[in-house]
Amino acid sequence: MSQLRFKVVETAFDRKALKVEIPKERPTDYYGKYVFNRKKMFEYLPKKTYDALVYAIDNKEPLNREIADSVAAGMKQWAIDNGAKHYTHWFHPLTDGTAEKHDSFIEHDGKGGVMEEFSGKLLVQQEPDASSFPNGGIRNTFEARGYSAWDISSPAFIIDNTLCIPTIFISYTGESLDYKTPLLRALNSVDKAGTAVAQYFDPSVKHVFSYLGWEQEYFLVDEALYAARPDLVMTGRTLMGHESAKNQQLEDHYFGAIPSRVEAFMLDLEIECHKLGIPAKTRHNEVAPNQFELAPIFEETNLANDHNLLLMSLIADVARRHNFRVLLHEKPFAGINGSGKHNNWSLGTDTGVLLFAPGKTPKANLQFITFVANVMAAVYKHNGLLKASISSATNQHRLGANEAPPAIISMFLGSQLTEILDKLEKSTKDELISFANKEQIKLGLSQIPEILLDNTDRNRTSPFAFTGNRFEFRAVGSSANCASAMIALNAAVAHQLTEFKASVDKRVADGEAIEHAILTEVKALITFSKPIHFDGNGYSDEWKEEAARRGLDCETSTPLIFDAYLRPESVDMFAKTGVFSEVELKARNEVKWEIYTKKIQIESRVLGDLATNHILPVATRYQSLLLDNVFKIKSLFPADRGAKIAEQDLSMIEKMAEHMLVIKKSVREMIAARKMANKIESEREKAIAYHDTVYPHMDVIRYHIDKLELMVDDEMWPLPKYRELLFIR
């Protein structure tokens, strides 16, 4: 079997096909080639239509039907000119993936032939089946109607021969059935609330935008080896496998020379990304062997999220062209780093100011500290919700292990910002401000004007860290839809900014100077949110105890973590920001619990099958060979001598028997626990049962299978091992 595996590795790829044909043009020549961006709009649309569409995009206003028809005509012509024959409304159902239904442009021409048609009605709205997507009970199976509607803020693009139109997806009764709808609501909410606060410092501000820069980590494995691992094929992770003698302990893979096969794949991927307007910029080896990262330039959050979902689909296709399979699971291999999708998040104004970047004047730095303090308060108030937004059956394996942040949300600020906030909190009212003139506020704290970008160290154990001019939400999992975290974060910050403005305005109405009112409220927020601030080691047991004393959410059971969505403060916050109704929240939690159950259910079934039909039969055959060897030795040698020679084999036979007995017993108990859990009607209680009664057996089974892997003859072992999977040849 081992010889077969190694033969597969040698034939898994053609070394002559390593090189990718590099376009002779520069990236600037083909960047956005398949995107209906403003350049293409200007070329294909009448000027009146172009101006109306750009105005609607910039001012977040709907298009009228006449303009929509004109846009559709131009978009269709552009798509056909670029080889498109179909179109689809591309949306984000509650599966963490994307969905699309393709229709051709053809319609009857009334003369026995066809003509190519694409109207504004087809562009703006479609009616895909809503019943078969996860909906949490909002729609019944017999209630299939759902609507997709064009998101004009995200440009259409062409994949292969299909025009893809980014859309929202809602039910017949108006509830959101996707990620994009609530994300757009959250972004509108933070725009409104952020603008109101930013106008304290610059009345010319008209909009506040949310920006996202995701860092996509992933693993690559040879396609042939992937196909020989049923657990990878069906679950995305290895459900068994003893760690390799060499893995990441030498730290020689991190930022190392990129293997030639991988570099060819990366180049191919970057070219495809650039053609689709995805601003892929950074690539490198990650810490674990066979682990890599791609990061783009920051974009507006809605577009950045669309691009990440597009990348997740694109990367799988490109990988297969290079005889790889890409693994986006958060923890495909035990004992080494898992994969995250760090969400670098920031807010900025339409005047070009980054609100988390220190400025050059005291007034600008007061604005900076105001927004930082409000983010701290929002994260503290909703730390359980933010944890729920990144929790899943797959991410639970990664959090708290091998450099991943722990399952407790805290904020890292760095020494200089911490010192400034501490001094500001302790200052007296008379020390707060003095007026240089009407345009400038001079703070008595001399440290504030000296804030520098990138003045802090990094804390790899912090789930939410300030990193110079942005916050890095490091707990997001690599397979997740970024929107889940961005919805919760932007909505929570919007709600907090709204409350902050109300408090400041009340003080001003009571006769307090606006500068004093702002600083007084900022100081109160700094004091209030102290429990969320932690710059130390998030892995230590002391921190877990300290976090509990501080009142932070320390729950580790994923099904119970989801309860944070339905806490009164979460329901109230989402309702006031207009992001989710209570009905939508309850439905989404039903989906979360259902998906959690199904993923653990699939994993337990695959593990039971592999243990029973792959591992135990092989272990039994090898055990029989050892028994046969013992019998022959005892027959050949005198009794005492034979017993001594066979002692080691007898000991191994006994140990193998012990491991096999535990595996058989645990598989039976796991199946019984699964059957009991399946009888539970409540999705929440069923998910809890799978977490508490099914999943623990999987760890036990894995432990004993991994022990057998070290005992059974390598040529007999039925699955590729870590030492083969983790090192690209």
XYZ file of C-alpha atoms in Angstrom:
729
model
C 0.000 0.000 0.000
C 2.841 2.385 0.838
C 4.491 1.697 -2.521
C 1.200 2.505 -4.224
C 0.965 5.768 -2.342
C 4.424 6.848 -3.344
C 3.712 5.844 -6.948
C 0.635 8.073 -6.837
C 2.735 10.973 -5.608
C 5.159 10.599 -8.474
C 2.382 10.545 -11.083
C 0.240 13.240 -9.459
C 1.576 16.024 -11.643
C 3.504 16.718 -14.770
C 6.691 18.586 -13.906
C 6.861 19.913 -17.447
C 3.573 21.725 -16.798
C 4.882 23.632 -13.773
C 5.261 26.926 -15.550
C 2.308 29.227 -16.093
C 2.166 31.284 -19.230
C 2.798 34.808 -17.987
C 0.838 37.440 -19.913
C 3.091 39.780 -21.846
C 0.922 42.675 -20.680
C 1.437 44.296 -17.327
C -1.180 43.648 -14.605
C -2.475 47.175 -15.155
C -3.373 46.192 -18.719
C -5.594 43.227 -17.853
C -6.709 44.185 -14.342
C -10.520 44.161 -14.221
C -10.772 42.719 -17.730
C -13.880 40.737 -16.795
C -15.474 43.338 -14.504
C -18.178 45.801 -15.516
C -16.411 48.607 -13.670
C -16.799 52.340 -14.227
C -14.404 52.289 -17.154
C -16.563 49.664 -18.922
C -19.737 51.466 -17.876
C -18.480 54.679 -19.451
C -17.635 52.809 -22.652
C -20.872 50.810 -23.007
C -23.530 53.068 -21.480
C -25.062 56.290 -22.798
C -23.697 59.263 -20.852
C -27.058 59.983 -19.253
C -27.303 56.377 -18.085
C -23.712 56.336 -16.882
C -24.172 59.529 -14.859
C -27.414 58.272 -13.312
C -25.894 54.900 -12.383
C -22.760 56.429 -10.835
C -24.908 58.920 -8.910
C -27.106 56.084 -7.592
C -24.047 54.060 -6.526
C -22.326 56.981 -4.803
C -25.482 58.174 -3.052
C -26.977 54.752 -2.306
C -30.159 55.442 -4.241
C -32.288 53.026 -6.326
C -32.378 53.061 -10.114
C -35.604 53.749 -11.975
C -36.776 51.175 -14.518
C -35.868 53.275 -17.566
C -32.268 53.595 -16.416
C -32.193 49.897 -15.486
C -33.218 48.933 -19.034
C -30.436 51.077 -20.458
C -27.878 49.622 -18.037
C -29.009 46.088 -18.898
C -28.569 46.725 -22.613
C -25.037 48.022 -22.168
C -24.077 45.300 -19.693
C -25.415 42.599 -22.028
C -23.417 43.944 -24.950
C -20.250 44.097 -22.870
C -20.803 40.541 -21.616
C -21.449 39.180 -25.130
C -18.385 40.989 -26.445
C -16.398 39.090 -23.810
C -17.835 35.680 -24.697
C -20.705 35.445 -22.211
C -23.716 33.400 -23.231
C -25.526 33.212 -19.893
C -26.249 35.441 -16.930
C -26.897 34.675 -13.263
C -27.850 36.422 -10.065
C -24.922 35.608 -7.769
C -25.853 35.623 -4.085
C -24.704 34.430 -0.655
C -27.132 31.961 0.981
C -26.658 30.855 4.594
C -24.222 28.106 3.587
C -21.001 30.180 3.763
C -20.748 29.727 -0.005
C -22.348 31.301 -3.070
C -25.275 30.348 -5.286
C -26.149 30.900 -8.927
C -28.757 29.815 -11.488
C -27.724 30.357 -15.105
C -30.078 31.607 -17.821
C -29.099 32.215 -21.417
C -29.701 35.549 -23.119
C -31.909 33.966 -25.797
C -35.620 34.646 -26.285
C -37.996 33.699 -29.133
C -37.897 36.183 -31.994
C -41.384 35.252 -33.238
C -40.007 33.946 -36.530
C -38.925 30.480 -35.477
C -35.537 31.642 -34.247
C -34.117 33.352 -31.207
C -32.659 36.711 -30.317
C -30.467 37.879 -27.452
C -32.406 39.836 -24.841
C -31.639 41.147 -21.369
C -34.015 43.683 -19.842
C -33.767 45.912 -16.814
C -36.346 43.702 -15.102
C -34.092 40.652 -15.477
C -31.082 42.644 -14.310
C -32.693 44.148 -11.229
C -34.740 41.228 -9.896
C -35.033 37.443 -10.206
C -37.058 34.752 -8.463
C -34.908 31.755 -7.488
C -36.330 28.899 -5.422
C -36.060 29.829 -1.722
C -37.226 26.595 -0.103
C -34.101 24.469 -0.525
C -31.648 26.918 1.013
C -31.151 27.036 4.794
C -33.736 29.435 6.172
C -34.338 28.470 9.797
C -38.059 27.973 9.328
C -38.806 31.310 7.654
C -39.935 29.454 4.515
C -41.668 26.087 4.289
C -40.822 23.559 1.601
C -44.086 24.360 -0.184
C -43.312 28.098 -0.039
C -40.652 28.324 -2.688
C -40.809 31.964 -3.699
C -37.781 34.121 -2.953
C -36.276 37.163 -4.590
C -32.778 38.181 -5.600
C -32.164 41.877 -6.266
C -29.160 43.592 -7.848
C -26.620 45.192 -5.516
C -25.504 48.126 -7.677
C -22.572 48.887 -5.357
C -20.779 45.660 -6.356
C -19.873 45.446 -10.066
C -20.968 42.576 -12.274
C -18.275 40.210 -13.562
C -17.802 37.331 -15.989
C -16.760 33.818 -14.963
C -16.076 31.544 -17.938
C -19.044 32.372 -20.211
C -21.488 33.628 -17.569
C -22.292 37.186 -16.532
C -22.510 37.207 -12.717
C -24.632 39.929 -11.096
C -24.098 40.335 -7.322
C -27.457 40.343 -5.558
C -29.192 40.162 -2.218
C -31.546 37.235 -1.491
C -34.752 37.718 0.507
C -37.907 35.736 1.198
C -41.335 36.429 -0.241
C -42.246 38.046 3.098
C -39.149 40.268 3.132
C -36.807 38.525 5.570
C -33.179 38.186 4.548
C -32.063 34.703 3.530
C -28.468 35.645 2.831
C -25.391 37.397 4.217
C -25.303 40.388 1.867
C -28.636 41.912 2.913
C -27.776 42.301 6.623
C -24.216 43.287 5.734
C -25.500 46.188 3.629
C -27.847 47.141 6.478
C -24.954 47.105 8.971
C -22.772 49.189 6.656
C -25.548 51.731 6.190
C -26.005 51.880 9.938
C -22.315 52.468 10.689
C -22.245 55.048 7.880
C -25.083 57.016 9.464
C -23.841 56.739 13.054
C -20.180 57.258 12.182
C -20.920 60.305 10.055
C -22.859 61.929 12.873
C -19.894 61.583 15.243
C -17.268 62.487 12.617
C -19.127 65.756 11.973
C -18.206 66.889 15.486
C -14.678 67.225 14.099
C -15.373 68.030 10.429
C -18.859 69.184 9.420
C -18.047 68.543 5.750
C -18.088 64.751 6.251
C -21.010 63.211 4.351
C -20.277 59.484 4.673
C -18.276 57.024 6.766
C -17.195 53.849 5.008
C -16.239 50.484 6.450
C -13.104 48.926 4.954
C -11.971 45.322 5.033
C -8.665 43.685 4.232
C -8.894 39.915 4.615
C -5.904 37.583 4.801
C -6.840 34.190 3.360
C -4.836 31.262 4.734
C -5.113 27.850 3.070
C -3.408 24.461 2.697
C -2.487 22.678 -0.514
C -2.238 18.904 -0.880
C -1.535 16.706 -3.877
C -4.795 15.790 -5.574
C -3.982 12.069 -5.705
C -3.243 11.926 -1.985
C -6.376 13.941 -1.277
C -8.452 11.401 -3.203
C -6.955 8.613 -1.075
C -8.210 10.260 2.134
C -12.016 9.890 2.402
C -12.008 12.124 5.471
C -10.450 15.002 3.511
C -12.843 14.502 0.621
C -15.977 14.462 2.769
C -15.135 16.755 5.688
C -12.199 18.922 4.604
C -10.018 17.737 7.486
C -8.135 14.647 8.584
C -10.169 12.814 11.218
C -7.134 10.693 12.076
C -3.395 10.762 11.523
C -0.379 10.762 13.791
C 1.698 13.900 13.534
C 4.783 13.817 11.353
C 8.185 13.605 13.024
C 8.941 16.885 11.283
C 6.186 19.423 10.972
C 6.495 23.119 11.832
C 8.795 22.894 14.845
C 11.830 24.226 12.930
C 9.779 27.189 11.662
C 11.574 26.801 8.339
C 8.454 27.004 6.190
C 7.274 30.420 7.388
C 8.209 33.072 4.792
C 10.507 30.492 3.194
C 11.186 30.027 -0.506
C 7.919 29.141 -2.241
C 8.038 25.671 -3.871
C 8.093 25.895 -7.666
C 4.805 24.028 -8.098
C 3.128 26.301 -5.586
C 4.597 29.444 -7.113
C 3.223 28.417 -10.500
C -0.191 27.936 -8.903
C 0.037 31.281 -7.086
C 0.944 33.147 -10.250
C -1.951 31.553 -12.111
C -4.294 32.453 -9.255
C -3.109 36.059 -9.107
C -3.634 36.544 -12.838
C -7.174 35.177 -12.581
C -7.818 37.382 -9.540
C -6.608 40.503 -11.287
C -8.765 39.840 -14.337
C -11.761 39.718 -11.983
C -10.767 42.902 -10.164
C -9.634 41.161 -6.971
C -6.609 43.225 -5.838
C -4.437 40.265 -4.781
C -1.159 41.745 -3.573
C 0.656 39.568 -1.015
C 1.569 35.876 -1.095
C 3.822 33.855 1.189
C 4.423 30.585 2.977
C 2.620 30.362 6.294
C 3.857 28.652 9.473
C 2.653 25.102 8.891
C 4.039 22.982 6.046
C 1.888 23.186 2.907
C 0.154 26.279 4.357
C 0.098 29.538 2.424
C -1.562 32.947 2.445
C -2.997 35.421 -0.030
C -3.901 38.980 0.955
C -5.394 41.794 -1.140
C -5.378 45.575 -0.915
C -8.080 46.957 1.396
C -11.486 47.631 -0.173
C -14.906 48.802 0.918
C -16.290 45.994 3.075
C -19.162 44.877 0.858
C -16.945 44.621 -2.228
C -14.111 43.033 -0.230
C -16.492 40.364 1.009
C -17.740 39.637 -2.506
C -14.146 39.326 -3.658
C -13.263 36.919 -0.856
C -16.181 34.640 -1.700
C -15.225 34.797 -5.357
C -11.642 33.922 -4.453
C -12.756 30.912 -2.398
C -14.436 29.529 -5.500
C -11.665 30.571 -7.863
C -8.830 29.149 -5.755
C -10.367 25.663 -5.838
C -10.590 25.685 -9.635
C -7.051 26.991 -10.131
C -5.644 24.487 -7.642
C -7.067 21.579 -9.615
C -5.382 22.864 -12.776
C -2.094 22.335 -10.914
C -3.034 18.908 -9.531
C -3.602 20.332 -6.079
C -6.599 20.396 -3.800
C -6.996 23.455 -1.631
C -8.118 23.022 1.974
C -9.963 25.964 3.520
C -10.935 24.059 6.657
C -9.800 25.834 9.816
C -7.943 22.773 11.141
C -7.263 20.177 8.447
C -4.303 18.714 10.337
C -3.899 18.140 14.065
C -0.815 19.359 15.914
C 0.074 22.224 13.562
C -1.346 25.666 12.843
C -4.841 25.958 11.502
C -6.009 28.511 8.950
C -7.697 31.795 9.745
C -9.004 34.652 7.675
C -7.811 37.696 9.603
C -10.268 40.534 9.014
C -8.416 43.855 9.069
C -11.208 46.359 9.640
C -11.225 50.126 9.595
C -13.523 53.115 9.152
C -12.859 56.131 6.944
C -14.642 59.262 5.806
C -15.490 60.467 2.326
C -12.981 63.266 2.983
C -10.158 60.704 3.004
C -9.582 60.451 6.781
C -8.982 57.044 8.373
C -10.748 57.245 11.721
C -8.434 54.746 13.447
C -5.286 56.511 12.252
C -3.698 59.094 14.553
C -3.611 62.565 13.027
C -1.130 65.422 12.909
C -3.139 67.760 15.136
C -4.597 67.443 18.639
C -8.088 67.743 17.176
C -7.488 64.875 14.758
C -6.122 62.755 17.582
C -9.148 63.518 19.739
C -11.270 62.154 16.874
C -9.037 59.084 16.703
C -9.352 58.417 20.440
C -13.109 59.016 20.308
C -13.605 56.306 17.704
C -11.180 53.895 19.403
C -12.997 54.318 22.722
C -16.343 53.625 21.072
C -14.998 50.485 19.403
C -13.672 49.301 22.763
C -17.070 49.834 24.351
C -18.878 48.058 21.491
C -16.557 45.050 21.614
C -16.880 44.853 25.400
C -20.679 45.073 25.387
C -20.994 42.482 22.643
C -17.937 40.258 23.135
C -20.128 37.169 23.322
C -21.905 38.115 20.105
C -18.627 38.742 18.287
C -17.428 35.315 19.382
C -20.674 33.796 18.117
C -20.166 35.544 14.773
C -16.939 33.614 14.139
C -17.867 30.299 15.787
C -18.588 27.149 13.827
C -18.126 23.390 13.903
C -14.894 23.854 11.949
C -13.425 26.904 13.692
C -13.854 25.284 17.114
C -10.855 23.061 16.308
C -8.621 26.061 15.593
C -9.391 28.580 18.347
C -6.918 28.434 21.203
C -4.509 26.072 19.453
C -1.186 26.546 17.654
C -0.979 30.354 17.553
C -4.718 30.826 16.900
C -6.475 33.285 19.229
C -8.440 31.817 22.150
C -12.226 31.510 22.343
C -12.404 34.579 24.585
C -12.750 37.955 22.895
C -10.313 40.564 24.208
C -8.632 43.638 22.719
C -4.914 44.275 22.330
C -4.006 47.977 22.160
C -0.238 48.113 22.592
C 1.834 49.994 25.142
C 1.692 53.539 23.763
C -2.051 53.686 23.126
C -2.687 52.038 26.492
C -0.560 54.655 28.232
C -2.388 57.500 26.490
C -5.820 56.120 27.342
C -4.797 55.586 30.965
C -3.548 59.170 31.288
C -6.641 60.540 29.620
C -8.888 58.534 31.931
C -7.098 59.829 35.047
C -6.867 63.467 33.961
C -9.008 66.115 35.684
C -11.516 68.285 33.888
C -9.284 71.352 34.011
C -6.480 69.401 32.323
C -8.600 68.242 29.438
C -8.453 71.076 26.950
C -7.406 74.611 26.286
C -8.435 76.509 23.175
C -5.852 77.690 20.690
C -8.533 78.900 18.228
C -11.926 77.856 16.965
C -10.531 75.315 14.513
C -8.055 73.583 16.791
C -8.339 71.952 20.167
C -5.095 71.763 22.091
C -5.087 68.904 24.534
C -3.231 69.284 27.782
C -1.920 65.751 27.354
C 1.216 66.248 25.303
C 1.443 62.562 24.455
C -1.628 62.586 22.229
C -0.194 64.589 19.297
C 2.774 62.208 19.231
C 0.827 59.062 18.368
C 2.561 57.253 15.504
C 1.340 54.671 13.054
C 2.425 51.053 13.594
C 3.793 51.876 17.022
C 2.699 48.641 18.673
C 3.986 45.107 18.738
C 1.759 42.296 17.500
C 0.012 39.867 19.840
C -0.715 36.634 18.030
C -2.955 35.398 20.850
C -5.278 38.406 20.704
C -8.580 37.869 18.847
C -9.073 41.619 18.278
C -5.935 43.733 18.043
C -5.194 47.359 17.231
C -2.460 47.320 14.594
C -1.687 50.954 13.836
C -4.594 52.311 11.793
C -7.043 49.435 11.937
C -8.284 46.599 14.085
C -7.457 43.032 13.170
C -10.218 40.540 13.986
C -7.991 37.464 14.011
C -10.542 34.901 15.192
C -12.396 34.627 11.856
C -12.056 31.168 10.318
C -10.610 30.497 6.872
C -13.753 28.873 5.442
C -16.144 31.488 6.832
C -18.067 34.184 5.037
C -16.449 37.409 6.292
C -19.902 38.975 6.387
C -20.839 37.126 9.568
C -18.134 38.889 11.581
C -18.514 42.190 9.709
C -22.280 42.308 10.308
C -21.907 41.884 14.058
C -18.938 44.246 14.369
C -20.264 47.104 12.235
C -23.727 46.881 13.777
C -22.337 46.872 17.333
C -20.088 49.867 16.619
C -22.946 51.731 14.910
C -25.188 51.190 17.935
C -22.444 52.361 20.281
C -21.709 55.492 18.226
C -25.409 56.353 18.221
C -25.555 56.087 22.008
C -22.355 58.119 22.318
C -23.752 60.942 20.190
C -26.989 60.994 22.183
C -25.002 61.328 25.418
C -22.781 64.104 24.039
C -25.738 65.992 22.593
C -27.548 65.809 25.934
C -24.552 67.326 27.711
C -24.346 70.088 25.120
C -28.078 70.761 25.472
C -27.501 71.104 29.221
C -24.962 73.853 28.549
C -21.662 71.969 28.481
C -19.061 72.892 25.838
C -18.989 70.276 23.097
C -15.270 69.534 23.542
C -15.748 68.893 27.258
C -18.797 66.765 26.524
C -16.878 64.597 24.046
C -13.916 64.111 26.357
C -16.091 63.385 29.369
C -17.945 60.676 27.478
C -14.713 59.284 26.038
C -13.232 59.025 29.535
C -16.352 57.217 30.713
C -16.064 54.726 27.835
C -12.382 54.080 28.588
C -13.237 53.283 32.202
C -16.279 51.212 31.248
C -14.466 49.047 28.706
C -11.343 48.258 30.745
C -12.326 44.581 31.164
C -12.021 43.965 27.399
C -8.460 45.340 27.256
C -5.797 42.645 27.601
C -2.287 42.761 26.130
C -0.942 39.569 27.732
C -0.809 35.864 26.854
C -4.265 34.720 25.809
C -3.255 31.063 26.123
C -2.509 31.115 29.844
C -4.822 29.500 32.373
C -4.471 32.661 34.442
C -6.088 34.679 31.640
C -9.034 32.288 31.431
C -9.640 32.767 35.145
C -9.111 36.515 34.909
C -11.450 36.798 31.896
C -14.196 35.055 33.860
C -13.680 37.457 36.765
C -13.952 40.371 34.317
C -17.308 39.092 33.111
C -16.175 38.217 29.586
C -17.899 35.399 27.738
C -15.802 32.280 28.359
C -18.186 29.693 26.901
C -16.398 27.073 24.779
C -19.336 24.982 23.529
C -20.141 26.231 20.032
C -23.898 25.498 20.213
C -24.106 27.481 23.458
C -21.957 30.297 22.055
C -24.653 30.828 19.402
C -27.080 31.802 22.187
C -25.400 35.230 22.237
C -27.387 36.185 19.121
C -30.642 35.869 21.062
C -29.649 37.688 24.240
C -31.851 40.737 24.879
C -28.978 43.168 24.325
C -28.209 41.584 20.926
C -31.838 41.549 19.811
C -32.187 45.186 20.888
C -28.963 46.279 19.167
C -29.791 44.591 15.858
C -33.344 45.967 15.914
C -32.248 49.545 16.610
C -29.628 49.447 13.857
C -32.128 47.880 11.446
C -29.808 44.955 10.683
C -31.927 42.010 11.881
C -35.437 41.554 13.153
C -35.957 39.121 16.005
C -37.577 36.711 13.530
C -34.474 36.810 11.329
C -32.162 36.279 14.310
C -34.092 33.247 15.524
C -34.133 31.792 12.025
C -30.396 32.279 11.574
C -29.646 30.597 14.867
C -31.760 27.633 13.795
C -29.584 27.442 10.687
C -26.375 27.695 12.750
C -27.427 24.878 15.066
C -28.589 22.736 12.145
C -25.345 23.178 10.207
C -23.295 22.458 13.327
C -25.196 19.200 13.882
C -24.881 18.095 10.272
C -21.139 18.735 10.114
C -20.458 16.736 13.288
C -22.862 14.073 12.066
C -21.007 13.716 8.771
C -17.631 13.619 10.516
C -18.757 10.937 12.962
C -20.171 8.805 10.150
C -16.989 9.090 8.116
C -14.825 8.325 11.143
C -16.949 5.318 12.088
C -16.733 3.965 8.550
C -12.967 4.470 8.308
C -12.369 2.909 11.715
C -14.569 -0.121 11.051
C -13.885 -0.792 7.386
C -10.351 0.513 6.854
C -8.340 0.677 10.063
C -9.547 -2.288 12.125
C -9.332 -4.843 9.282
C -5.769 -3.778 8.478
C -4.780 -3.774 12.140
C -6.301 -7.244 12.510
C -4.348 -8.572 9.533
C -1.114 -7.168 10.897
C -1.921 -8.569 14.321
C -2.455 -11.981 12.684
C 0.966 -11.725 11.025
C 2.522 -11.013 14.407
C 0.655 -13.933 15.979
C 1.827 -16.198 13.168
C 5.378 -14.994 13.740
C 5.105 -15.702 17.481
C 3.782 -19.190 16.798
C 6.662 -19.930 14.391
C 9.279 -18.587 16.816
C 7.954 -20.699 19.670
C 7.879 -23.728 17.390
C 11.450 -23.155 16.239
C 13.155 -22.276 19.533
C 13.163 -23.970 22.942
C 10.307 -22.814 25.209
C 12.239 -20.310 27.342
C 14.261 -18.966 24.432
C 11.231 -18.764 22.141
C 9.167 -16.927 24.753
C 11.928 -14.389 25.267
C 12.383 -13.768 21.543
C 8.630 -13.430 21.003
C 8.127 -11.209 24.057
C 8.232 -7.932 22.097
C 5.766 -9.143 19.476
C 3.440 -10.445 22.183
C 3.567 -7.074 23.918
C 2.691 -5.267 20.678
C -0.126 -7.737 19.980
C -1.552 -7.022 23.414
C -1.281 -3.234 23.004
C -2.879 -3.400 19.585
C -5.716 -5.485 20.999
C -6.310 -2.884 23.704
C -6.436 -0.062 21.178
C -8.739 -2.052 18.874
C -11.124 -2.890 21.695
C -11.417 0.772 22.659
C -12.005 1.761 19.028
C -14.764 -0.836 18.598
C -16.410 0.156 21.871
C -16.176 3.883 21.146
C -17.572 3.495 17.628
C -20.580 1.593 19.032
C -21.114 4.235 21.706
C -20.722 7.064 19.187
C -23.358 5.525 16.901
C -25.708 5.026 19.837
C -25.203 8.638 20.947
C -25.862 9.825 17.410
C -29.103 7.863 17.199
C -30.262 9.332 20.495
C -29.362 12.868 19.406
C -31.168 12.442 16.089
C -34.434 11.904 17.951
C -34.280 15.392 19.455
C -36.583 17.825 17.655
C -35.112 21.107 18.899
C -32.193 22.141 16.666
C -30.479 23.803 19.630
C -30.782 20.786 21.914
C -29.741 18.448 19.105
C -26.601 20.506 18.446
C -25.792 20.496 22.159
C -26.229 16.730 22.250
C -23.890 16.277 19.292
C -21.313 18.498 20.995
C -21.608 16.833 24.407
C -22.305 13.180 23.596
C -21.148 12.454 20.020
C -18.077 14.569 19.462
C -16.114 13.356 22.566
C -16.082 9.797 21.168
C -14.369 11.085 18.029
C -11.368 12.296 20.017
C -11.081 8.922 21.744
C -11.313 6.995 18.483
C -8.725 9.217 16.846
C -6.279 8.820 19.730
C -6.298 5.033 19.496
C -6.196 4.944 15.690
C -3.162 7.234 15.761
C -1.480 4.825 18.164
C -2.171 1.951 15.801
C -0.674 3.942 12.938
C 2.683 3.806 14.731
C 2.438 0.016 15.160
C 1.025 -1.327 11.896
C 3.394 -2.058 9.008
C 3.636 1.085 6.849
C 3.019 -0.904 3.676
C -0.288 -2.115 5.086
C -1.585 1.192 6.451
C -4.535 2.130 4.199
C -4.299 5.936 4.237
C -1.619 8.471 3.248
C 0.130 9.711 6.370
C 0.918 13.224 7.531
C 4.537 12.935 6.404
C 3.243 12.406 2.862
C 0.364 14.891 2.918
C 2.297 17.792 4.411
C 5.308 18.052 2.160
C 4.854 18.988 -1.488
C 7.202 17.112 -3.793
